[in-house]
Every structure is written in C-alpha cells, then in structure tokens.
Amino acid sequence: MSATLETPAKNYELRPKLSDDGETELLEVSMGPHHPSTHGVFRMDVVLDGERVVRLKPVFGYLHRNHEKIAEGTSYLSSMPYTDRLDYFCSLTNNWAYALAVEKLAGLQVPERAEYIRVITAELTRLQNHTCLIGFLMQDMGALGTPLMYAFREREKILDLFEALTGARMMCNYMRFGGCRVDLPPGWLAAAQRIVDEYPRFLDEFETLLSGNEIIIARSQGIGVLPRELAVNAGITGPVARAAGVDYDLRKVDKYGIYDRFSFRVPLGDHGDTYDRYMIRILEMRESLKILQQALKDIPAGPIIDPKAKLRGFRPKAGEAYGRIEAPKGELGFYLISDGGPNPFRYRVRPPSFINLTVLEDMCLGNTIADAVITLGSVDIVLGEVDR
Amino acid sequence: MATARTSQDCLTNVETLEQIKDRITHVLPGARLEIVPNESPSGQRSLLVDHEHAGAIATFLRDDAELRLDYCSNATGVDWPEAVVKTKIKKPVVTDGVEKEVEETVDALRSGYLEAVYHLYSVAKKHGPVILRLRTGNRTDKVTLPSLTPVWRSCEYQEREIFDLFGIKFAGHPDLRRILMWDGFVDHPMRKDYVEPDDFEYEPTPHDAVLERAKTHYPSEVKT
Amino acid sequence: MTEALDQIFVTLKHWLVSLCPAEFQVLASIVLSVAPILMVFPGLFALVTVIERKGLGRIQNRYGPNRVGPFGFLQFVADGIKALIKEDVVPRRADKVIHFLAPLALVLPCVVVYAVLPFGRNMTLTELDAGLLFFFAVGASTELAVFMAGWSSRNKYSLFGAMRAIAQMISYEIPLILSAVSVVMIAGSLSLPKIVAAQGTYGGWLPDWFVFTPWGLAGFLLFMIAASAESNRAPFDLPEGESEIIAGYYIEYSGFKFALFFLGEYLGLFAISGLAITLFLGGWNAPLESLAWIPSWAWFFTKLIALILLFIWTRGTLPRLRQDQLMNFAWKFMLPLTLINLVAAALWHYIPAGFTRWFMCGLMVVGPYCLLGRGIAGKDKTSKRVYRFAD
Amino acid sequence: MLGEGIIKGMGETARNFLGSYVSKKRLTTLQYPEERAPQFPNARQFPFLVYDGEDPEQGLRCVSCQICEKECPPKCIYIVKSKDKRVDYKGQMQFYPATFNIDISVCMSCQICVEVCPFESIKMDTEFELSSTDRFAGLLVRKPQLAKSNDHYRKIHPHDAAESDAALAAEVAKVQAKAKADAEAKAKAAAAKVAPAAPPPEATLAK
C-alpha cells in the first residue's frame, strides 16, 4: 500500500503561502457554492499556484436536510417520496434501492412483472442520467449548451415515458415494497420500444459531435487520472471506477432483481481519466439499450405487487438489512435497522456521489483549475445525494 | 449455517462468519469478537470488534488472500440510547405440581452506546458483505473509536459524517472535521435525543408547530 | 443607375456637406462620416445579438427569442431596457475610477478602428497609407481596457480572467499580424483600399481574391482563428470562461457597464471580420463580374454577416481550450504556420502563374499543417482508444 | 488529421440547425401558454377531496380517519375531526372533517395520501397552475377549495375513477346487503334507512 493511501488528506490548516521556490504567492479561491459549474451548492476550497491546483477541499452540506433523521421519524412508506429527492435525476433507481433494502428487511418477494418494470425503468433512468451527464460535462468544458440541449432533448422523451407511467417527470415515487405502484398504461411498452430503437442513432450523432473532437480529446485525455488501486480502496463505484479499470458492476456481482437474465457487458477503461469516464458512459448506454431490448421483449403479464405487502401499518420484524443497487452514479445502498416499530430505527443512505468525492482532490492535484472543473463534472455528483 | 450462495445475500464464497471469526482469533489471539445476530429475513449478521484490534482486524480482512475485503462500501453510525429491552425467557414454572415452561418477558436496562457499522465487500473476489461493528463505551465521554480510514480510504468522508452527525470521535482519522453541518454547530443531530432548536426552520408553515415556535421567536415578522 | 446606387451614400454625404456654409463643411464632413458608423455598427450589434441567440437556439434545437416583436427581433430592445434599469453594482473595495473607465476604454478603440475600413467603393473614412498598421495598433489597446477591468474589480476570478486575456491577446496578436503580412507582401501596400483594389479583378472562374490562393486560404484560416482568439470568441473564450472563472474580467460588472463590454466585444468582432474581408475576401468586390451591379457596400455587409454566422456556428459547436493548450496552439502551431505561409506567399509572388505555382505553394501550406498538427495533437492522442469489456 | 473531428462536429451542428426547421421531432420546445403538453392519465399535481352528488359539504367522502395526515411524508395535511356524526354515502353514521387543510407550499405531490386512503376520498388533481401571490394564506388550501365533485375526477382520470366507483359501489352493495340481512333477521318491517343515491357503478367516460 503506498504512502498516499495511508495518509490520504493533507493538513487542513495549510494556509496560502509562498510556494516552495519562494517566488510566487499561492492564491486561495473559493469555488462555489454558487459557481456555475459546481453542479449545485457545492464548494471547492482551492489553493492555486498560478492556475495549478495545489490543494482542493470539497465543502458541502449546504443542501443538508437530514434526510436520514426525517426518515427515522416517519413510516417506511413515507420515506419513499423522499428518496426521489436524493439523486433527483434518477428517482426510480433510488426508489428501487430503498425498496430492495426494505424487501430484504421484511422478506418480501417481488412478482416477475414488477421486476421487469423495475429493470426497464432503471435502465431508462441510466440512459437519461448518462446522457445528461455528458451534456453537463461538455458544458463544463465550455461547449455552450449544445450537447446539453441535445441531451435534454432525448431526456424529455424518456421523462415523458416516466410521466405516463408514474404521473411525475422527475419525482416518480413509483416503486413500493414488494413491487410497483401502478401497472404500465396501455401503449407504454410500444412507446418505450420506439425510444429504445431510436436511441442508438442519437448516440451515434452524439459521438460524431463529441468523441472525435480534438479539443475534447485534448481537454480530457490524461486529465483527472484515478489509479485503479486508489479507486478500489476509496470505495469509488459506478462509471468512475469502471473507467479506472475496476471490474465491479453490481448488476453482475449481486445480480439483484433479474439482472442475471440479460446478456450485457461491462465496459472498462484503462486510463482512468476524464475521457475514459466519458466513453465508459457512452458504452454503458449502449449496453443499457441491449438490456432494454431484451426486457421489453420478455416482459410477462401478471401481478405487479406482492400480495403480502402492506401499505398501511407496515412493521417489519426487528433486525437489519443492507441493500444496494447499481445506480447510474455508482453503488447506492440503503442500510435499515428495524426495531419492530412502524418507523425505521436507523435509516442510512450510502450515496455514491458522496463517496466518489473522496478522491476529488487526488484527481485534481497538479492539474489546472479548468481541469478541476471538468474532473468534478466527470465524477457526476448530485448535491441532493451528497448532502442528503 | 449454510454456505450456499444466494443471488443477493452471501458472506463470502468460502467462509461463514463463524469461520472468519475463528481465523481472526487464530491470527490475533487477543481479539475479542462477538457475532451479532440478525433476526430479519436478510440474515445479515455482523461481527462486533474490540477497539484495540480493530485496525489489525481490518487490515487482516483487507489483505487476507481468501477474503480480500478490499472495499468498504458503507460506514455508518447508529445511536442506541439507554433503553429497556424486553427479552423473552423460558422459565420452568411449577403449577399444580406440573412443571411447565412458561415464556416470560424480562425487562433489562440496556446502557446506551454509539456504534459504527462497516459493510465490507470484495472487489477482487466479488463477495460480501462482512459487517463489522464497533461500539463506544457510552454516549457521553467514552465516544472514541479507532478510525478505519487508514485501511479503507472510503471511510474518510463517511467517518467524518459519523463524527458530525453522531459525535463518535475517530482516533487516527487524518482530517476529522464536520462535513455536513457547519463548523460552528455544537450538537450531533442524528442522535436519538437530539432536540432541534426552536428557530431551526425560519419559514413558518400554517398549522405547524414551526409556526408557533416562529411566532415566539420572530414575533414581528410572522403573519398569519 | 448601378453606379448611383453604389455611390448613394457618398453622393448623399457630398450633397449634405454642400448644403453647409463653407466654414463648417470640414466639420460637417467629419460628422457625416462618423455618425453613420456610430449608428450602423451598434445597430448591427443589436441585430447580431438576436441573430446569435436565435442561431444558437436553432443549433441547439430550441426556438431562441421569439416573443418580443416580429420573430423576436426586438429582443435587443428588451435587453437594452433591462441593462439600463439594472442596478449598477460596484464592489466596495474596487478601484472605482478604473472600474468605471474600463468599459469606455474598451469601446473607444473598437470604434476607432472603423476609421480605416473600406465599407464600399469610395467609402473609407480616412484613407491612411498605413491603414493596416493603424488598425492593429489601435485594436491592440483593448488589452489595456481588459486588464483595467480585471484588476480594478478586486476579484480573484476577474484577475484570472484579465491575466488569461492579456496572455491570449498578446500571443494571438502575432499570428494575426503575420498572417496579414502575407497579404501586404502580395498587394504591396499597407493601405486597405489599395489591398481591396488589388483583389478587384476577375480571372478565370474565380475572382482574384487572396483567399483563392493556397497561401491566402491558409492565411485566411489562420487569421480567422487568431481573430476569434482576439475577440474572445469560442473556442477561445477563456478570459470569460463561464464554467471555470464565471465571467472572467467582467464578473463584477452589471447593468449598462456590462452591456458596454458586450458592445465593445461585438464591435471588435465586426471590425476584425471586416478586416478579414478586406484582406482576403476581396473587400467590397462582388464575387462574380456579373453580380457587380449589386452595390459594393451591400457586398461588404453580406460578407460581414456571413463571417459572423461562421463565428456563431463555431461557438455553437466547440468546447473551450485550456490556457496552456491555447498558448501552445499559438506559439507552436499558429506562429510557425504563419511564418511558413509568408514563405509560401513569397513563392507565389516569384513563381510564374501556372500549375507549378499552385502545387509548390499548396505543398508549402499543407505539409507543415499536417506535421505541426500531428505535433500539437500528440502522437498517442491521435490514435483512437479501444475499450475492453468484462464478460 | 488535426481538425477532422471539429469539421465533423460542425457538420453535426449544421444538420441540427437545418433539422430544427425541417423536422418537428428535433424541436421539443412547447410554446407554453399557447401550446400545452397533453396530460397523461396518471398525472398528479395536488390532492383534492372527492364528493358525490351536488353538495360539496354533504357529499364529501372523507370520514376524517386521519390516516393521510399521519402518512403524509412532509406533514402538510391538517384535519380537525367533527364533533358530531352524519350519514355517509354508505348510509352509516360517520365523522366528517370539520377542517381539512393542505399546505400547498409543503405538499410534494407524492400521492401517498391517495394510496393510503381507505375511503377513495382523496385523489390527485391534474391542475398545475397553482401559484399565488399571497405567501401564507394563499398557499393554504381549505376544504371548500379542496372539495371537487366525482364528475371532475371522472373527467381527469377516467380509468381510475371507474375503478374507484366500482369499488365504492361494491362496498355500498355489501353494506346494503348486510343491512337487508340484518333487517330480515330481526324481522322488522320498519322503514329501512334509505341510503343516499349511490354513485353509478359505470363511469361515463367523458373525454
């Protein structure tokens, strides 16, 4: 284990001072909380030598509303709409992670059709999250909104699907313990199939615009490098870890839900830089489309919720459970302790973007301030989830 | 316990929690370990670890060739306040000359403590979780636990969060500061006995307790 | 008729001047020459802001502004009113005098450079013999204004922006001027009307514009790249760097001062586009002899709008470079290429017309471009990355 | 060669620029006040209380059981139970809400209240233009504003309304059957309480 892993963070008390050669003065800049590219109310306390980053401390908590405390004071069901607001881009995967944890805790079975619906909605969520993230990343690189608008254009279509199914575009609040809330409306599968069929063409267009662009290559290759060992040790998950070459996808490892029924591959990067993180997301979207094609073809008829599941007066037996899924941003886990009451005794969210921020400083040191911005963009954080 | 690997809940492909415990006590003879049962259908039992050997046990779990628990997924705190625990005990009672087993609930006072829980997985071997627990002496002054950040870097922010929200101090943490609450904040909001200040939410809502509090706190500004 | 239409503004001015008493005729002539510029180009600025927003909108599959006036073309009025009635915030610890002067100091040179641009036949405000030199000399003084803004705001971001702007503008000034020098070599004059006149003939199926020669095309492209860097347009808008340093040197400006910065920036853009037209695109000359009946000033403005659309198009497509890459690009790519381009222009001058001239000159341009391009991109980066999959 | 990717990208944006004039599919913007997106049948915005018949006060289905108040995640519902009872749609004596307020500034449109309601009495509306200039009083929606007729529900959610009507009809039938059985068992020929007109079992789908 290298020394950097043993003593991760530098002493916080370091103040801006003359740099080692004693000639230039270090400049401390507070980037955020209202900075256009910090993706919400996030602050980076950066010390710069010229434009090079010498120290970078993420500061957050501006959006902290103590979701966990609120959840401990209310019933299991009432926390479900709050999970929408964790990672507000991917409310359906948040729902799923929470539902999964509660199902483990209470031993509920999910009917087959509901599992298929969950996979379809989760993969659609992954599609729109990755698309938008790439748009935001390009926005951080200064592409003036064009890729972002294309991403939003496609996302609108997926959000239309979500609205038709769940009644809301972003705060879906759709999954329930032991299944889903409502069945698919008529024509929904056909609409989803249409979007899935059209998506590869959009991805091709997107790649023509971005993947080969010399400026993007120059800006992102070799920037924000995350070594594989550090990624594992620091608990980095999701596309960020896979771009660093960590073969760890919970859809393959845990095979939660019915993911063992679908054939798809896990793309891995070798460099762990910003470009890899971008490309891994593109490739993941293509794999998601494969899953969607299979799921849309195979979805059976049947009930959508476990008949044992209770909406009112749900009291799981005392005990604890940790359930996790592969959310678009990484491993999203819920840790629940029940004392037999109607409220969880302990409710904990393991947010991927929060833990992925651990290595932000390591990735940014030595790069310029402009690189720090795109490195942050490529980590894909959502402050609703970081601060909770 | 069956070692059969289900799709979701497995410990490791090779060992049960008892075997892991035996291996640890074999390698670290002084270590005091205890398996914490879990009644829920998830069946995720955990390993209670003592303070002195926590670092060594963690390093062993990470570096052992069989286990390779190189990835600490989740680290969190739990607050167990002082509480009366009802336990059912079967007791022989002689009634009418016949001895019968009668269940009786016994109230026991559980002293309060804080707990840090670590969920460990292996990226290399793709198994898990092995759950570690560390308990503090009480909830007031003996709240120091050894930090596992030197072993798993992913605990860095999570232990800071536990410190912030529960008030467990982690000895050996490189940068133990508040992370979600602001620096001037004094209490630990995730503790069960935390009382929110009466002005914590300025925006009053009709029919809310907040409104009443706000009226006393900001009499001139609150209408309705 | 054609002649009259072409010279309509010139005759109009002469007629108006002749109405004045003799002692005021010089003054009237000056006013009547300056006032149209002061009206037309800010007007064009207003129009271009709308066109840019609509164009970018369409590129991004949006409508763009379409509410104020017909097709949203009065959006600039709303924007102007908004800018005027906005609170003018000056940071408490800013250097107030310089903070106030900076936007003015930016706009002034941007207006002054129009003095030497030929907008049409006989439509040059002052026919300086060293007009090109004047243009570059005055145009370069905007850098001072940018630094004044950045420094006086007393903000770390604005300081960053100012430092970036200075580094970038000074670096790109050199390729800008050097690529223009090749034109001077061929035309043999620093006077802009004479450069236009040198492109005024028609031979073969292409007009004799400098852009239709190998060195001219290369020079034009280099000039345009340098010009977009000079005027802080994407992909060289680092001094503003909205996602990194928020708005760079004008972060602390609000209301009308901010609008003035915008105005200055766009006036600079029009001026430099006008210069590119004059140097490479035949100035106010028509592209075909048969189209020469369309007035010369109309051709100038058509070309100007076309170039502006090109700028908008690039802005809608490209992300931003990084500071060190920007400097590398200027010094390691642009500068050598412009120097080689000078040699190419010299060859063009000395080799008699024919295929050999085209071939030699083209080789002089394309060869170094490929070599330097590979150098600047880096060998490992030109190869496409391959990704592996876990099962 | 250097610049190839940039040229391709420029081509792509040009295609989108022209495409936005040609194909309506590329242009996803709606000109909001004039154009409106079609409402999806599942759309949910803000809850309302369903009443049967003509009188919003008498026909209110809510029996003030306060389950929604307890389950509401942000606790935006405020109910005061009535002191007296009155006859409900099933013909039984029930409490009714003396006060039923929802704080719209707190409500997050999650639909939990609808799901937990055992009496089919609170449903989600699709009205979304709910802004108000009065920050406190204007954002507190009271019972008269909340009460909307079942016809309205049938109009906005025809499918769900049909289901809920059927469920209610079944329940009413059950109650009536039980009452009848009771009456027969006790052999009392007294005039049975006439239940108020039950809602029609089949909803007329007004689209």
XYZ file of C-alpha atoms in Angstrom, chain B:
224
model
C -25.096 -22.075 8.640
C -25.399 -22.950 5.015
C -22.731 -21.609 2.748
C -24.974 -21.738 -0.276
C -24.673 -18.568 -2.190
C -27.954 -16.930 -2.958
C -28.152 -14.254 -5.546
C -28.196 -11.419 -3.072
C -27.097 -12.381 0.378
C -23.836 -14.064 0.683
C -20.982 -13.643 3.016
C -18.084 -14.976 1.117
C -17.966 -17.898 -1.240
C -15.538 -19.625 1.046
C -16.362 -18.902 4.622
C -19.123 -18.260 7.083
C -18.964 -15.624 9.722
C -18.005 -18.205 12.342
C -15.065 -19.339 10.254
C -13.959 -15.773 9.746
C -14.174 -15.212 13.468
C -12.078 -18.294 14.131
C -9.483 -17.232 11.610
C -9.214 -13.807 13.178
C -8.859 -15.146 16.698
C -6.253 -17.528 15.361
C -4.219 -14.747 13.801
C -4.869 -12.178 16.503
C -5.193 -14.179 19.701
C -6.178 -11.288 21.930
C -9.030 -10.077 19.775
C -12.448 -10.133 21.376
C -15.053 -10.846 18.748
C -18.711 -11.413 19.010
C -21.250 -12.302 16.393
C -24.269 -10.046 16.493
C -27.363 -11.941 15.406
C -29.898 -10.587 12.974
C -33.461 -11.825 13.172
C -34.665 -10.262 9.959
C -35.093 -12.270 6.739
C -31.991 -10.613 5.354
C -29.892 -12.665 7.752
C -27.009 -10.244 7.601
C -25.196 -10.947 10.830
C -22.293 -8.858 11.905
C -19.058 -9.080 13.789
C -18.561 -6.948 16.874
C -14.927 -5.962 17.123
C -12.998 -4.575 20.064
C -11.242 -1.244 19.855
C -7.661 -2.364 20.333
C -7.630 -4.837 17.491
C -9.992 -3.097 15.111
C -7.224 -1.759 12.894
C -5.390 -5.054 12.803
C -8.566 -6.994 12.090
C -9.473 -4.593 9.318
C -6.040 -4.902 7.763
C -6.254 -8.678 8.023
C -9.648 -8.730 6.347
C -8.407 -6.492 3.592
C -5.154 -8.274 2.886
C -6.062 -11.901 3.545
C -5.769 -13.846 0.319
C -9.033 -15.714 0.829
C -11.155 -12.829 1.963
C -9.669 -9.800 0.180
C -12.315 -7.465 1.561
C -10.704 -4.546 -0.194
C -13.797 -2.419 -0.483
C -15.611 -0.801 2.400
C -18.937 0.076 0.911
C -20.784 1.660 3.746
C -19.693 3.065 7.070
C -22.308 4.489 9.309
C -23.187 5.231 12.871
C -26.062 4.001 14.950
C -27.207 5.559 18.169
C -28.513 3.140 20.768
C -29.840 5.219 23.603
C -30.399 3.798 27.019
C -33.466 1.635 26.744
C -35.451 -1.066 28.384
C -35.054 -4.206 26.354
C -37.714 -6.832 26.630
C -36.330 -10.313 26.269
C -38.377 -13.450 26.366
C -37.033 -16.111 28.643
C -38.432 -19.601 29.005
C -38.703 -20.419 32.603
C -39.888 -23.598 34.281
C -42.811 -22.868 36.488
C -44.425 -25.414 38.748
C -48.127 -25.031 38.739
C -50.370 -27.560 40.330
C -47.412 -29.853 40.719
C -46.773 -29.980 36.965
C -43.653 -28.374 35.678
C -44.364 -26.217 32.637
C -42.251 -23.971 30.515
C -43.679 -20.512 30.576
C -42.458 -17.615 28.493
C -41.837 -14.569 30.479
C -40.673 -11.191 29.349
C -37.846 -9.815 31.360
C -37.044 -6.159 31.276
C -33.361 -5.431 31.139
C -31.837 -1.997 31.111
C -29.514 -1.647 28.170
C -26.963 1.048 28.691
C -26.635 3.451 25.804
C -23.804 3.401 23.356
C -22.905 4.552 19.908
C -21.997 2.162 17.194
C -20.084 2.363 13.944
C -21.038 -0.182 11.304
C -18.865 -1.060 8.317
C -20.095 -3.059 5.357
C -17.210 -4.760 3.644
C -17.172 -6.289 0.216
C -14.527 -7.652 -2.039
C -13.989 -6.234 -5.474
C -11.318 -8.773 -6.256
C -13.342 -11.826 -5.200
C -16.780 -10.275 -5.684
C -18.234 -11.419 -2.407
C -19.626 -9.857 0.708
C -20.903 -8.379 2.846
C -18.974 -8.898 6.016
C -20.252 -6.439 8.547
C -18.055 -5.027 11.270
C -19.382 -3.196 14.295
C -17.534 -1.059 16.764
C -19.184 0.141 19.954
C -18.310 3.030 22.187
C -18.306 2.793 25.948
C -21.192 5.173 26.419
C -22.823 8.084 24.701
C -21.150 10.939 26.516
C -17.463 10.770 27.269
C -16.201 7.420 26.029
C -17.010 8.047 22.410
C -13.669 7.430 20.768
C -13.286 4.619 18.257
C -10.295 3.696 16.153
C -10.566 5.033 12.640
C -10.506 2.572 9.765
C -9.683 5.273 7.213
C -6.038 4.176 7.054
C -7.261 0.776 5.915
C -10.090 1.834 3.641
C -9.905 5.286 2.234
C -13.628 5.210 1.531
C -14.259 5.648 5.242
C -12.707 9.091 5.168
C -15.831 11.094 4.452
C -18.184 8.584 5.995
C -16.341 8.670 9.310
C -16.386 12.425 9.142
C -20.103 12.200 8.655
C -20.462 9.861 11.629
C -18.428 12.270 13.708
C -20.584 15.112 12.527
C -23.975 13.524 12.993
C -23.370 11.101 15.876
C -20.378 12.509 17.671
C -18.143 9.462 17.550
C -14.530 10.581 17.582
C -12.270 8.547 15.361
C -8.738 8.254 16.611
C -6.308 8.218 13.729
C -8.583 9.900 11.229
C -6.458 12.286 9.174
C -8.955 15.093 8.861
C -11.758 14.830 11.368
C -13.967 17.862 10.851
C -17.657 18.422 10.492
C -18.765 17.635 6.989
C -22.460 18.264 6.588
C -23.240 20.603 9.456
C -21.441 23.915 9.624
C -18.333 24.387 11.712
C -19.971 26.378 14.473
C -22.629 23.778 15.113
C -22.421 22.144 18.523
C -24.803 19.197 18.734
C -24.988 15.926 16.824
C -28.313 15.842 15.033
C -28.627 12.140 14.307
C -28.619 11.193 17.961
C -31.970 9.982 19.119
C -32.197 12.520 21.913
C -31.345 15.485 19.749
C -33.675 18.391 20.316
C -33.945 20.768 17.454
C -33.610 24.442 18.318
C -36.842 26.373 18.175
C -35.658 28.609 15.366
C -34.186 25.942 13.137
C -36.711 26.463 10.414
C -37.396 30.058 9.760
C -40.034 29.632 7.115
C -43.251 29.130 9.044
C -45.987 26.953 7.667
C -49.621 27.320 8.629
C -50.882 24.843 11.210
C -47.436 23.748 12.025
C -45.613 23.553 15.272
C -42.998 25.542 13.455
C -45.400 28.408 13.174
C -45.921 28.512 16.916
C -42.210 28.442 17.512
C -41.614 31.028 14.863
C -44.209 33.302 16.443
C -42.369 33.294 19.713
C -39.023 33.608 18.039
C -39.731 36.190 15.390
C -42.864 37.909 16.647
C -42.555 40.904 14.378
C -42.072 39.037 11.134
C -44.578 36.244 11.294
C -48.003 36.970 9.977
C -50.994 34.681 9.544
